[in-house]
PDB file of C-alpha atoms in Angstrom:
ATOM      1  CA  GLN N  76     -68.219 -67.762 151.226  1.00 74.00           C
ATOM      2  CA  GLY N  77     -67.393 -66.207 154.526  1.00 83.00           C
ATOM      3  CA  GLN N  78     -66.658 -67.106 158.080  1.00 92.00           C
ATOM      4  CA  LEU N  79     -67.643 -65.624 161.415  1.00 96.00           C
ATOM      5  CA  VAL N  80     -65.728 -66.559 164.554  1.00 97.00           C
ATOM      6  CA  GLU N  81     -66.899 -65.518 167.997  1.00 98.00           C
ATOM      7  CA  SER N  82     -64.702 -65.162 171.065  1.00 98.00           C
ATOM      8  CA  GLY N  83     -64.790 -63.660 174.530  1.00 98.00           C
ATOM      9  CA  GLY N  84     -67.328 -65.884 176.234  1.00 98.00           C
ATOM     10  CA  GLY N  85     -66.769 -67.379 179.652  1.00 98.00           C
ATOM     11  CA  LEU N  86     -67.970 -67.653 183.216  1.00 98.00           C
ATOM     12  CA  VAL N  87     -68.772 -64.468 185.102  1.00 98.00           C
ATOM     13  CA  GLN N  88     -70.581 -63.609 188.312  1.00 98.00           C
ATOM     14  CA  ALA N  89     -73.862 -61.738 188.265  1.00 98.00           C
ATOM     15  CA  GLY N  90     -73.227 -58.021 187.944  1.00 98.00           C
ATOM     16  CA  GLY N  91     -70.067 -58.581 185.952  1.00 98.00           C
ATOM     17  CA  SER N  92     -69.153 -57.753 182.370  1.00 98.00           C
ATOM     18  CA  LEU N  93     -67.933 -59.523 179.262  1.00 98.00           C
ATOM     19  CA  ARG N  94     -67.016 -58.319 175.811  1.00 98.00           C
ATOM     20  CA  LEU N  95     -67.730 -60.633 172.900  1.00 98.00           C
ATOM     21  CA  SER N  96     -65.957 -60.268 169.574  1.00 98.00           C
ATOM     22  CA  CYS N  97     -66.903 -61.576 166.161  1.00 98.00           C
ATOM     23  CA  ALA N  98     -64.157 -61.697 163.550  1.00 96.00           C
ATOM     24  CA  ALA N  99     -65.340 -61.870 159.948  1.00 94.00           C
ATOM     25  CA  SER N 100     -63.309 -63.167 157.029  1.00 89.00           C
ATOM     26  CA  GLY N 101     -63.675 -64.331 153.454  1.00 81.00           C
ATOM     27  CA  ARG N 102     -66.476 -61.933 152.556  1.00 76.00           C
ATOM     28  CA  THR N 103     -67.063 -58.196 152.715  1.00 83.00           C
ATOM     29  CA  PHE N 104     -69.171 -58.334 155.864  1.00 89.00           C
ATOM     30  CA  SER N 105     -68.624 -54.616 156.340  1.00 88.00           C
ATOM     31  CA  ARG N 106     -71.350 -54.143 153.723  1.00 92.00           C
ATOM     32  CA  TYR N 107     -73.941 -55.961 155.800  1.00 94.00           C
ATOM     33  CA  SER N 108     -75.862 -55.539 158.992  1.00 96.00           C
ATOM     34  CA  MET N 109     -74.662 -57.761 161.792  1.00 97.00           C
ATOM     35  CA  GLY N 110     -76.396 -59.180 164.800  1.00 98.00           C
ATOM     36  CA  TRP N 111     -75.893 -61.020 168.028  1.00 98.00           C
ATOM     37  CA  LEU N 112     -78.359 -63.726 168.926  1.00 98.00           C
ATOM     38  CA  ARG N 113     -78.414 -66.216 171.771  1.00 98.00           C
ATOM     39  CA  GLN N 114     -79.820 -69.571 172.724  1.00 98.00           C
ATOM     40  CA  ALA N 115     -80.307 -70.651 176.299  1.00 97.00           C
ATOM     41  CA  PRO N 116     -80.663 -74.322 177.254  1.00 93.00           C
ATOM     42  CA  GLY N 117     -84.111 -75.608 176.368  1.00 95.00           C
ATOM     43  CA  LYS N 118     -85.134 -72.366 174.701  1.00 97.00           C
ATOM     44  CA  GLU N 119     -85.395 -71.087 171.166  1.00 97.00           C
ATOM     45  CA  ARG N 120     -82.723 -68.881 169.684  1.00 97.00           C
ATOM     46  CA  GLU N 121     -83.540 -65.207 170.243  1.00 98.00           C
ATOM     47  CA  PHE N 122     -82.474 -61.828 168.959  1.00 98.00           C
ATOM     48  CA  VAL N 123     -80.171 -59.791 171.201  1.00 98.00           C
ATOM     49  CA  ALA N 124     -78.818 -56.844 169.198  1.00 98.00           C
ATOM     50  CA  ALA N 125     -78.181 -55.675 165.648  1.00 98.00           C
ATOM     51  CA  ILE N 126     -76.161 -52.966 163.946  1.00 98.00           C
ATOM     52  CA  ASP N 127     -76.362 -51.627 160.408  1.00 97.00           C
ATOM     53  CA  SER N 128     -73.433 -51.651 158.008  1.00 95.00           C
ATOM     54  CA  SER N 129     -72.232 -48.153 158.924  1.00 95.00           C
ATOM     55  CA  GLY N 130     -72.613 -48.662 162.656  1.00 94.00           C
ATOM     56  CA  GLY N 131     -74.947 -45.686 162.856  1.00 94.00           C
ATOM     57  CA  THR N 132     -78.102 -47.562 163.796  1.00 97.00           C
ATOM     58  CA  THR N 133     -78.496 -50.175 166.487  1.00 98.00           C
ATOM     59  CA  TYR N 134     -81.346 -52.263 167.833  1.00 97.00           C
ATOM     60  CA  TYR N 135     -81.696 -54.170 171.078  1.00 98.00           C
ATOM     61  CA  ALA N 136     -84.010 -56.687 172.640  1.00 98.00           C
ATOM     62  CA  ASP N 137     -85.907 -55.187 175.566  1.00 98.00           C
ATOM     63  CA  SER N 138     -84.264 -57.691 177.901  1.00 98.00           C
ATOM     64  CA  VAL N 139     -80.772 -56.281 177.269  1.00 98.00           C
ATOM     65  CA  LYS N 140     -81.489 -52.631 176.521  1.00 98.00           C
ATOM     66  CA  GLY N 141     -79.373 -50.374 178.702  1.00 98.00           C
ATOM     67  CA  ARG N 142     -76.990 -53.214 179.627  1.00 98.00           C
ATOM     68  CA  PHE N 143     -75.565 -54.398 176.297  1.00 98.00           C
ATOM     69  CA  THR N 144     -73.917 -52.360 173.549  1.00 98.00           C
ATOM     70  CA  ILE N 145     -73.262 -53.559 170.013  1.00 98.00           C
ATOM     71  CA  SER N 146     -70.551 -51.910 167.933  1.00 98.00           C
ATOM     72  CA  ARG N 147     -68.387 -52.646 164.918  1.00 97.00           C
ATOM     73  CA  ASP N 148     -65.006 -51.776 163.478  1.00 96.00           C
ATOM     74  CA  ASN N 149     -65.226 -52.265 159.724  1.00 95.00           C
ATOM     75  CA  ALA N 150     -61.506 -51.679 159.280  1.00 94.00           C
ATOM     76  CA  LYS N 151     -60.922 -54.756 161.451  1.00 94.00           C
ATOM     77  CA  ASN N 152     -63.941 -56.694 160.140  1.00 94.00           C
ATOM     78  CA  THR N 153     -65.016 -57.176 163.725  1.00 97.00           C
ATOM     79  CA  VAL N 154     -68.293 -56.781 165.596  1.00 97.00           C
ATOM     80  CA  TYR N 155     -68.472 -56.474 169.368  1.00 98.00           C
ATOM     81  CA  LEU N 156     -71.030 -56.987 172.093  1.00 98.00           C
ATOM     82  CA  GLN N 157     -70.237 -55.289 175.375  1.00 98.00           C
ATOM     83  CA  MET N 158     -72.322 -56.905 178.105  1.00 98.00           C
ATOM     84  CA  ASN N 159     -72.605 -55.174 181.474  1.00 98.00           C
ATOM     85  CA  SER N 160     -74.673 -55.887 184.581  1.00 98.00           C
ATOM     86  CA  LEU N 161     -74.982 -59.507 183.581  1.00 98.00           C
ATOM     87  CA  ILE N 162     -77.688 -61.601 185.178  1.00 98.00           C
ATOM     88  CA  PRO N 163     -78.091 -65.408 185.299  1.00 97.00           C
ATOM     89  CA  GLU N 164     -80.845 -65.144 182.656  1.00 97.00           C
ATOM     90  CA  ASP N 165     -78.172 -63.993 180.193  1.00 98.00           C
ATOM     91  CA  THR N 166     -76.616 -67.474 180.285  1.00 98.00           C
ATOM     92  CA  ALA N 167     -76.652 -68.806 176.723  1.00 98.00           C
ATOM     93  CA  VAL N 168     -74.612 -69.581 173.670  1.00 98.00           C
ATOM     94  CA  TYR N 169     -74.119 -66.282 171.862  1.00 98.00           C
ATOM     95  CA  TYR N 170     -73.972 -66.261 168.077  1.00 98.00           C
ATOM     96  CA  CYS N 171     -72.754 -63.629 165.685  1.00 98.00           C
ATOM     97  CA  ALA N 172     -74.649 -63.506 162.395  1.00 97.00           C
ATOM     98  CA  ALA N 173     -74.856 -61.486 159.191  1.00 95.00           C
ATOM     99  CA  ASP N 174     -78.045 -60.246 157.557  1.00 94.00           C
ATOM    100  CA  LEU N 175     -77.394 -59.813 153.835  1.00 91.00           C
ATOM    101  CA  HIS N 176     -80.724 -58.142 153.074  1.00 91.00           C
ATOM    102  CA  GLY N 177     -81.368 -55.596 155.797  1.00 90.00           C
ATOM    103  CA  THR N 178     -81.216 -55.069 159.542  1.00 89.00           C
ATOM    104  CA  SER N 179     -83.550 -57.583 161.053  1.00 91.00           C
ATOM    105  CA  LEU N 180     -84.719 -58.405 164.538  1.00 94.00           C
ATOM    106  CA  ARG N 181     -85.843 -61.849 163.386  1.00 94.00           C
ATOM    107  CA  VAL N 182     -83.604 -64.846 163.877  1.00 94.00           C
ATOM    108  CA  SER N 183     -84.761 -66.431 160.610  1.00 94.00           C
ATOM    109  CA  ASP N 184     -83.555 -63.451 158.539  1.00 94.00           C
ATOM    110  CA  TYR N 185     -79.882 -63.995 159.312  1.00 95.00           C
ATOM    111  CA  ASP N 186     -77.891 -65.672 156.554  1.00 93.00           C
ATOM    112  CA  TYR N 187     -74.409 -66.388 157.916  1.00 93.00           C
ATOM    113  CA  TRP N 188     -73.728 -67.695 161.397  1.00 96.00           C
ATOM    114  CA  GLY N 189     -70.718 -68.259 163.585  1.00 97.00           C
ATOM    115  CA  GLN N 190     -70.295 -71.329 165.788  1.00 97.00           C
ATOM    116  CA  GLY N 191     -71.175 -69.509 168.974  1.00 98.00           C
ATOM    117  CA  THR N 192     -69.482 -68.767 172.277  1.00 98.00           C
ATOM    118  CA  GLN N 193     -70.771 -69.828 175.684  1.00 98.00           C
ATOM    119  CA  VAL N 194     -71.608 -67.195 178.284  1.00 98.00           C
ATOM    120  CA  THR N 195     -72.414 -68.417 181.776  1.00 98.00           C
ATOM    121  CA  VAL N 196     -73.515 -66.033 184.517  1.00 98.00           C
ATOM    122  CA  SER N 197     -73.449 -67.402 188.037  1.00 98.00           C
ATOM    123  CA  SER N 198     -75.676 -66.050 190.804  1.00 94.00           C
TER     124      SER N 198
END
């Protein structure tokens, strides 16, 4: 089994930045692709960004492309999401997740999930 723990969420004004971290333990998550997904109030969970096991390939939702950057440090078993130019529509619970079978843009393909961290962007 493994565990994913997110941190770094909080309240920020529109135009501001936050950096989310996801610490992995109990499993060799460095072998797997990792993703960030989010769920806003009253909405379905949606894909935000993904990164392959080596960190060489990344994918982004159109809504965050150019503003968010996903990265990973396999030596620290940690995945990051740098969020810049935040807008109120980015308000959501952000989840870190592991995809054991590939690098997917589909929420349903992710196998391990953290508990989430709240990001609130005020206007």
